Amino acid sequence: MEKKYQFFVSSTYEDLKEERDVAIHAILTMNQFPIGMEMFSAADDDQWQIIKEAIDSSDYYILIIGNRYGSIEETTGGSYTEKEFDYAVSQGIPVLAFIIEKSVSMAPDKYESDPLKKEKLDVFKEKVKNSGRYVKFWKNKDNLESLISQSISKSVTRGRRPGWVRTTDFDIDKSHAEILRLTERVHTLEALNADLKKENFRKPNLWVDIQPGRNEDGKIYDEGTRLTSNGIHFTVVPIITTDVKNGLDYKDWAGRWVHESKDEVRLLRYVYENSFVVYFRVHNDGDARATGVRVKLSFPNDLMVLSERELLEYRDEEAIHFEKDAYRNWRKRFENPKNIASVKEDDNKFISLDELITVEDIADLMDPADMNEVVSILPGEILFDKNEVRHKDTDCIYGVCVLPTQAGQFTVKCEIICNEYAEVIKQDITVEVE
């Protein structure tokens, strides 16, 4: 569809009548619509209101500046021409400005005689030149018409203004259908944008807690274990060795008699009785899944962390080289004997780390560590890696035993990171031992 564009012509009137005629002629020659105040008939409406409506309906604003400033508008203290320019700029109407060159000579009556108006004219010219709008300088009427024609041609070629179209060239039904299609598309994109914004605000919320190990019936393995408000509590039991004051003799896998001292039996029984089975739960109670999850648990020196699997193997007869036929009931000898459970010994019920690592089999529990693709149990540290933890879901770190070597309250440091977190989330888990 071929568009026609409306050009509003603005200038002082009496001194630039011929130049205005030239501008209107150039616009008509380019098959466009000119509009100016001289084309309006008398009206009862406020004159400035009429001017604003004319500028609003125009696609372009042409400004011609000569050597006169024009009549002063009382409310602003500026000329009507400057007021029109300021309004066109404020409404985003493209401005084509044409300022007379300083070297051009004109009749005396076409120059501003009032010093104040002359000063205002110079300021107005500078404002237009520095406004970032299209500005050209003209020498005479012919030159002005040529400049205006060139400017109109460039402006129409760009075609960035609404313009006017003949109704016969306009398919109302087709346009209405296109408007409906575009409206539906806009609504779809707005809904999609809203979903994306909502998705950006969705985040996982990861945190970890500790739980006591339980058997298949749901019963806690270690009776001295209970949960606290921010962690777990262990009760270490004293180790009785009154039944092995002179040590313990048994046959090894080769049928040879082996002697274990009282201190060695005490150490073995301590590990058997006071290694507490636990597991850790990784929670995500956020509203988005967490991907690339990595949890690091760091234990203080007084809390040995062991692999439950390795500990169970250590407790097994074959792991410590007992021949089943040689000594069938060895475990009962290493457990606290029932018939003297009431006997109390003077020894401290805790065994230090230095004492524990003197036993070769116990030291082996600490290194090498139990490691798989999800959980790595290292000396004093547990690492948990998971591709994802879904929102409103929980994952577990199993196979962990904690062996205290001191009484007191200890802190397990927890560090959590995932792809959705910019920083590491830190958390403390409290372990109480008595």
mmCIF file of N, CA and C in Angstrom, residues 149-238:
data_model
loop_
_atom_site.group_PDB
_atom_site.id
_atom_site.type_symbol
_atom_site.label_atom_id
_atom_site.label_comp_id
_atom_site.label_asym_id
_atom_site.label_seq_id
_atom_site.Cartn_x
_atom_site.Cartn_y
_atom_site.Cartn_z
ATOM 1 N N SER A 149 13.015 19.362 -0.665
ATOM 2 C CA SER A 149 12.662 18.226 -1.523
ATOM 3 C C SER A 149 13.561 17.031 -1.229
ATOM 4 N N GLN A 150 14.867 17.277 -1.093
ATOM 5 C CA GLN A 150 15.799 16.192 -0.781
ATOM 6 C C GLN A 150 15.479 15.544 0.584
ATOM 7 N N SER A 151 15.163 16.384 1.542
ATOM 8 C CA SER A 151 14.860 15.886 2.894
ATOM 9 C C SER A 151 13.587 15.059 2.907
ATOM 10 N N ILE A 152 12.578 15.512 2.163
ATOM 11 C CA ILE A 152 11.323 14.762 2.087
ATOM 12 C C ILE A 152 11.553 13.405 1.434
ATOM 13 N N SER A 153 12.333 13.392 0.356
ATOM 14 C CA SER A 153 12.602 12.140 -0.354
ATOM 15 C C SER A 153 13.263 11.117 0.576
ATOM 16 N N LYS A 154 14.257 11.579 1.341
ATOM 17 C CA LYS A 154 14.946 10.673 2.267
ATOM 18 C C LYS A 154 13.994 10.184 3.359
ATOM 19 N N SER A 155 13.174 11.080 3.865
ATOM 20 C CA SER A 155 12.257 10.716 4.953
ATOM 21 C C SER A 155 11.217 9.716 4.485
ATOM 22 N N VAL A 156 10.655 9.946 3.305
ATOM 23 C CA VAL A 156 9.626 9.046 2.775
ATOM 24 C C VAL A 156 10.218 7.674 2.471
ATOM 25 N N THR A 157 11.466 7.650 1.994
ATOM 26 C CA THR A 157 12.116 6.375 1.680
ATOM 27 C C THR A 157 12.262 5.505 2.927
ATOM 28 N N ARG A 158 12.580 6.126 4.045
ATOM 29 C CA ARG A 158 12.715 5.364 5.289
ATOM 30 C C ARG A 158 11.381 4.746 5.706
ATOM 31 N N GLY A 159 10.283 5.476 5.499
ATOM 32 C CA GLY A 159 8.941 4.947 5.769
ATOM 33 C C GLY A 159 8.710 4.522 7.204
ATOM 34 N N ARG A 160 9.249 5.259 8.155
ATOM 35 C CA ARG A 160 9.118 4.875 9.557
ATOM 36 C C ARG A 160 7.952 5.541 10.270
ATOM 37 N N ARG A 161 7.180 6.318 9.545
ATOM 38 C CA ARG A 161 6.051 7.039 10.143
ATOM 39 C C ARG A 161 4.732 6.410 9.704
ATOM 40 N N PRO A 162 3.648 6.640 10.474
ATOM 41 C CA PRO A 162 2.360 5.985 10.164
ATOM 42 C C PRO A 162 1.838 6.304 8.773
ATOM 43 N N GLY A 163 1.861 7.608 8.415
ATOM 44 C CA GLY A 163 1.370 8.006 7.096
ATOM 45 C C GLY A 163 -0.134 7.825 6.932
ATOM 46 N N TRP A 164 -0.563 8.021 5.698
ATOM 47 C CA TRP A 164 -1.994 7.923 5.360
ATOM 48 C C TRP A 164 -2.158 6.986 4.175
ATOM 49 N N VAL A 165 -3.253 6.212 4.170
ATOM 50 C CA VAL A 165 -3.514 5.232 3.111
ATOM 51 C C VAL A 165 -4.952 5.401 2.622
ATOM 52 N N ARG A 166 -5.159 5.279 1.313
ATOM 53 C CA ARG A 166 -6.513 5.340 0.760
ATOM 54 C C ARG A 166 -7.328 4.158 1.276
ATOM 55 N N THR A 167 -8.554 4.386 1.611
ATOM 56 C CA THR A 167 -9.409 3.307 2.124
ATOM 57 C C THR A 167 -9.628 2.226 1.073
ATOM 58 N N THR A 168 -9.583 2.599 -0.193
ATOM 59 C CA THR A 168 -9.779 1.597 -1.251
ATOM 60 C C THR A 168 -8.584 0.644 -1.346
ATOM 61 N N ASP A 169 -7.436 1.088 -0.819
ATOM 62 C CA ASP A 169 -6.236 0.242 -0.848
ATOM 63 C C ASP A 169 -6.099 -0.603 0.427
ATOM 64 N N PHE A 170 -7.074 -0.480 1.285
ATOM 65 C CA PHE A 170 -6.973 -1.113 2.607
ATOM 66 C C PHE A 170 -8.009 -2.225 2.738
ATOM 67 N N ASP A 171 -7.549 -3.466 2.936
ATOM 68 C CA ASP A 171 -8.430 -4.626 3.117
ATOM 69 C C ASP A 171 -8.752 -4.750 4.609
ATOM 70 N N ILE A 172 -9.941 -4.268 4.993
ATOM 71 C CA ILE A 172 -10.308 -4.221 6.410
ATOM 72 C C ILE A 172 -10.387 -5.627 6.996
ATOM 73 N N ASP A 173 -11.038 -6.562 6.278
ATOM 74 C CA ASP A 173 -11.188 -7.928 6.796
ATOM 75 C C ASP A 173 -9.835 -8.600 6.993
ATOM 76 N N LYS A 174 -8.983 -8.433 6.000
ATOM 77 C CA LYS A 174 -7.666 -9.039 6.090
ATOM 78 C C LYS A 174 -6.852 -8.432 7.230
ATOM 79 N N SER A 175 -6.933 -7.119 7.344
ATOM 80 C CA SER A 175 -6.200 -6.439 8.408
ATOM 81 C C SER A 175 -6.740 -6.823 9.774
ATOM 82 N N HIS A 176 -8.065 -6.971 9.871
ATOM 83 C CA HIS A 176 -8.673 -7.367 11.142
ATOM 84 C C HIS A 176 -8.196 -8.766 11.542
ATOM 85 N N ALA A 177 -8.133 -9.673 10.576
ATOM 86 C CA ALA A 177 -7.656 -11.026 10.851
ATOM 87 C C ALA A 177 -6.195 -11.009 11.287
ATOM 88 N N GLU A 178 -5.404 -10.159 10.638
ATOM 89 C CA GLU A 178 -3.999 -10.044 11.003
ATOM 90 C C GLU A 178 -3.838 -9.469 12.412
ATOM 91 N N ILE A 179 -4.674 -8.486 12.739
ATOM 92 C CA ILE A 179 -4.636 -7.900 14.082
ATOM 93 C C ILE A 179 -4.973 -8.949 15.126
ATOM 94 N N LEU A 180 -5.991 -9.782 14.846
ATOM 95 C CA LEU A 180 -6.358 -10.840 15.790
ATOM 96 C C LEU A 180 -5.220 -11.848 15.959
ATOM 97 N N ARG A 181 -4.572 -12.195 14.840
ATOM 98 C CA ARG A 181 -3.464 -13.142 14.908
ATOM 99 C C ARG A 181 -2.314 -12.579 15.738
ATOM 100 N N LEU A 182 -1.988 -11.307 15.481
ATOM 101 C CA LEU A 182 -0.892 -10.677 16.213
ATOM 102 C C LEU A 182 -1.241 -10.507 17.697
ATOM 103 N N THR A 183 -2.514 -10.188 17.970
ATOM 104 C CA THR A 183 -2.940 -10.050 19.364
ATOM 105 C C THR A 183 -2.799 -11.364 20.106
ATOM 106 N N GLU A 184 -3.218 -12.457 19.445
ATOM 107 C CA GLU A 184 -3.090 -13.780 20.060
ATOM 108 C C GLU A 184 -1.619 -14.130 20.272
ATOM 109 N N ARG A 185 -0.792 -13.755 19.295
ATOM 110 C CA ARG A 185 0.642 -14.009 19.417
ATOM 111 C C ARG A 185 1.238 -13.234 20.588
ATOM 112 N N VAL A 186 0.809 -11.995 20.736
ATOM 113 C CA VAL A 186 1.284 -11.166 21.851
ATOM 114 C C VAL A 186 0.904 -11.798 23.184
ATOM 115 N N HIS A 187 -0.347 -12.260 23.285
ATOM 116 C CA HIS A 187 -0.800 -12.894 24.533
ATOM 117 C C HIS A 187 0.017 -14.156 24.829
ATOM 118 N N THR A 188 0.297 -14.933 23.778
ATOM 119 C CA THR A 188 1.099 -16.144 23.969
ATOM 120 C C THR A 188 2.506 -15.803 24.455
ATOM 121 N N LEU A 189 3.110 -14.799 23.830
ATOM 122 C CA LEU A 189 4.456 -14.395 24.230
ATOM 123 C C LEU A 189 4.476 -13.801 25.627
ATOM 124 N N GLU A 190 3.429 -13.057 25.978
ATOM 125 C CA GLU A 190 3.354 -12.496 27.331
ATOM 126 C C GLU A 190 3.259 -13.606 28.365
ATOM 127 N N ALA A 191 2.443 -14.644 28.058
ATOM 128 C CA ALA A 191 2.309 -15.776 28.992
ATOM 129 C C ALA A 191 3.630 -16.521 29.112
ATOM 130 N N LEU A 192 4.306 -16.711 27.948
ATOM 131 C CA LEU A 192 5.604 -17.391 27.966
ATOM 132 C C LEU A 192 6.625 -16.586 28.759
ATOM 133 N N ASN A 193 6.601 -15.272 28.568
ATOM 134 C CA ASN A 193 7.515 -14.399 29.299
ATOM 135 C C ASN A 193 7.258 -14.464 30.797
ATOM 136 N N ALA A 194 5.968 -14.502 31.173
ATOM 137 C CA ALA A 194 5.621 -14.609 32.595
ATOM 138 C C ALA A 194 6.132 -15.924 33.180
ATOM 139 N N ASP A 195 6.003 -17.016 32.388
ATOM 140 C CA ASP A 195 6.499 -18.317 32.862
ATOM 141 C C ASP A 195 8.017 -18.302 33.025
ATOM 142 N N LEU A 196 8.701 -17.650 32.070
ATOM 143 C CA LEU A 196 10.154 -17.575 32.155
ATOM 144 C C LEU A 196 10.596 -16.757 33.361
ATOM 145 N N LYS A 197 9.883 -15.653 33.620
ATOM 146 C CA LYS A 197 10.210 -14.843 34.790
ATOM 147 C C LYS A 197 9.989 -15.651 36.064
ATOM 148 N N LYS A 198 8.891 -16.396 36.080
ATOM 149 C CA LYS A 198 8.602 -17.237 37.248
ATOM 150 C C LYS A 198 9.672 -18.304 37.410
ATOM 151 N N GLU A 199 10.119 -18.882 36.270
ATOM 152 C CA GLU A 199 11.144 -19.917 36.309
ATOM 153 C C GLU A 199 12.454 -19.362 36.855
ATOM 154 N N ASN A 200 12.745 -18.094 36.506
ATOM 155 C CA ASN A 200 13.979 -17.484 36.980
ATOM 156 C C ASN A 200 13.981 -17.294 38.489
ATOM 157 N N PHE A 201 12.791 -17.137 39.069
ATOM 158 C CA PHE A 201 12.703 -16.953 40.511
ATOM 159 C C PHE A 201 12.663 -18.283 41.251
ATOM 160 N N ARG A 202 12.477 -19.399 40.537
ATOM 161 C CA ARG A 202 12.445 -20.707 41.181
ATOM 162 C C ARG A 202 13.873 -21.167 41.459
ATOM 163 N N LYS A 203 14.101 -21.616 42.672
ATOM 164 C CA LYS A 203 15.433 -22.060 43.040
ATOM 165 C C LYS A 203 15.341 -23.248 43.986
ATOM 166 N N PRO A 204 16.350 -24.113 43.960
ATOM 167 C CA PRO A 204 16.386 -25.191 44.953
ATOM 168 C C PRO A 204 16.799 -24.649 46.309
ATOM 169 N N ASN A 205 16.459 -25.375 47.352
ATOM 170 C CA ASN A 205 16.891 -25.033 48.703
ATOM 171 C C ASN A 205 17.404 -26.312 49.361
ATOM 172 N N LEU A 206 18.722 -26.456 49.403
ATOM 173 C CA LEU A 206 19.352 -27.682 49.885
ATOM 174 C C LEU A 206 19.805 -27.520 51.335
ATOM 175 N N TRP A 207 19.597 -28.573 52.131
ATOM 176 C CA TRP A 207 20.126 -28.616 53.488
ATOM 177 C C TRP A 207 20.272 -30.076 53.901
ATOM 178 N N VAL A 208 21.064 -30.309 54.932
ATOM 179 C CA VAL A 208 21.433 -31.661 55.328
ATOM 180 C C VAL A 208 21.108 -31.876 56.805
ATOM 181 N N ASP A 209 20.633 -33.081 57.155
ATOM 182 C CA ASP A 209 20.506 -33.457 58.560
ATOM 183 C C ASP A 209 21.082 -34.856 58.765
ATOM 184 N N ILE A 210 21.236 -35.245 60.020
ATOM 185 C CA ILE A 210 21.821 -36.536 60.376
ATOM 186 C C ILE A 210 20.757 -37.395 61.043
ATOM 187 N N GLN A 211 20.809 -38.701 60.775
ATOM 188 C CA GLN A 211 19.822 -39.637 61.320
ATOM 189 C C GLN A 211 20.541 -40.866 61.869
ATOM 190 N N PRO A 212 20.015 -41.472 62.944
ATOM 191 C CA PRO A 212 20.614 -42.712 63.453
ATOM 192 C C PRO A 212 20.302 -43.877 62.533
ATOM 193 N N GLY A 213 21.266 -44.809 62.395
ATOM 194 C CA GLY A 213 21.041 -45.985 61.570
ATOM 195 C C GLY A 213 19.985 -46.893 62.184
ATOM 196 N N ARG A 214 19.190 -47.519 61.338
ATOM 197 C CA ARG A 214 18.106 -48.391 61.803
ATOM 198 C C ARG A 214 18.182 -49.732 61.077
ATOM 199 N N ASN A 215 17.647 -50.772 61.750
ATOM 200 C CA ASN A 215 17.615 -52.087 61.135
ATOM 201 C C ASN A 215 16.369 -52.229 60.268
ATOM 202 N N GLU A 216 16.149 -53.429 59.737
ATOM 203 C CA GLU A 216 15.016 -53.643 58.838
ATOM 204 C C GLU A 216 13.676 -53.422 59.529
ATOM 205 N N ASP A 217 13.650 -53.565 60.838
ATOM 206 C CA ASP A 217 12.406 -53.359 61.584
ATOM 207 C C ASP A 217 12.214 -51.909 61.994
ATOM 208 N N GLY A 218 13.135 -51.044 61.606
ATOM 209 C CA GLY A 218 13.015 -49.634 61.946
ATOM 210 C C GLY A 218 13.565 -49.278 63.302
ATOM 211 N N LYS A 219 14.199 -50.215 63.969
ATOM 212 C CA LYS A 219 14.755 -49.973 65.293
ATOM 213 C C LYS A 219 16.165 -49.419 65.161
ATOM 214 N N ILE A 220 16.488 -48.441 66.036
ATOM 215 C CA ILE A 220 17.818 -47.840 66.017
ATOM 216 C C ILE A 220 18.857 -48.881 66.413
ATOM 217 N N TYR A 221 19.943 -48.960 65.633
ATOM 218 C CA TYR A 221 20.998 -49.936 65.899
ATOM 219 C C TYR A 221 21.596 -49.735 67.294
ATOM 220 N N ASP A 222 21.983 -48.500 67.585
ATOM 221 C CA ASP A 222 22.724 -48.203 68.800
ATOM 222 C C ASP A 222 21.802 -47.534 69.815
ATOM 223 N N GLU A 223 21.583 -48.194 70.940
ATOM 224 C CA GLU A 223 20.637 -47.692 71.931
ATOM 225 C C GLU A 223 21.057 -46.349 72.511
ATOM 226 N N GLY A 224 22.318 -46.043 72.497
ATOM 227 C CA GLY A 224 22.791 -44.775 73.045
ATOM 228 C C GLY A 224 22.720 -43.620 72.078
ATOM 229 N N THR A 225 21.906 -43.730 71.030
ATOM 230 C CA THR A 225 21.795 -42.681 70.009
ATOM 231 C C THR A 225 20.406 -42.053 70.047
ATOM 232 N N ARG A 226 20.360 -40.740 70.002
ATOM 233 C CA ARG A 226 19.075 -40.045 69.907
ATOM 234 C C ARG A 226 19.282 -38.720 69.167
ATOM 235 N N LEU A 227 18.212 -38.236 68.544
ATOM 236 C CA LEU A 227 18.284 -36.975 67.813
ATOM 237 C C LEU A 227 18.151 -35.798 68.763
ATOM 238 N N THR A 228 18.811 -34.697 68.423
ATOM 239 C CA THR A 228 18.657 -33.437 69.140
ATOM 240 C C THR A 228 18.076 -32.406 68.182
ATOM 241 N N SER A 229 17.858 -31.190 68.683
ATOM 242 C CA SER A 229 17.216 -30.162 67.849
ATOM 243 C C SER A 229 18.050 -29.787 66.628
ATOM 244 N N ASN A 230 19.377 -29.877 66.747
ATOM 245 C CA ASN A 230 20.219 -29.491 65.608
ATOM 246 C C ASN A 230 21.293 -30.514 65.288
ATOM 247 N N GLY A 231 21.063 -31.793 65.708
ATOM 248 C CA GLY A 231 22.057 -32.808 65.406
ATOM 249 C C GLY A 231 21.728 -34.143 66.043
ATOM 250 N N ILE A 232 22.728 -34.752 66.680
ATOM 251 C CA ILE A 232 22.563 -36.101 67.210
ATOM 252 C C ILE A 232 23.366 -36.250 68.502
ATOM 253 N N HIS A 233 22.938 -37.200 69.344
ATOM 254 C CA HIS A 233 23.598 -37.447 70.635
ATOM 255 C C HIS A 233 24.016 -38.906 70.697
ATOM 256 N N PHE A 234 25.300 -39.142 71.069
ATOM 257 C CA PHE A 234 25.819 -40.498 71.249
ATOM 258 C C PHE A 234 26.164 -40.715 72.720
ATOM 259 N N THR A 235 25.850 -41.904 73.214
ATOM 260 C CA THR A 235 26.252 -42.293 74.567
ATOM 261 C C THR A 235 27.230 -43.463 74.474
ATOM 262 N N VAL A 236 28.456 -43.188 74.844
ATOM 263 C CA VAL A 236 29.505 -44.207 74.775
ATOM 264 C C VAL A 236 29.412 -45.100 76.010
ATOM 265 N N VAL A 237 29.511 -46.413 75.799
ATOM 266 C CA VAL A 237 29.433 -47.357 76.923
ATOM 267 C C VAL A 237 30.841 -47.753 77.348
ATOM 268 N N PRO A 238 31.056 -48.002 78.646
ATOM 269 C CA PRO A 238 32.381 -48.433 79.106
ATOM 270 C C PRO A 238 32.677 -49.857 78.653
#
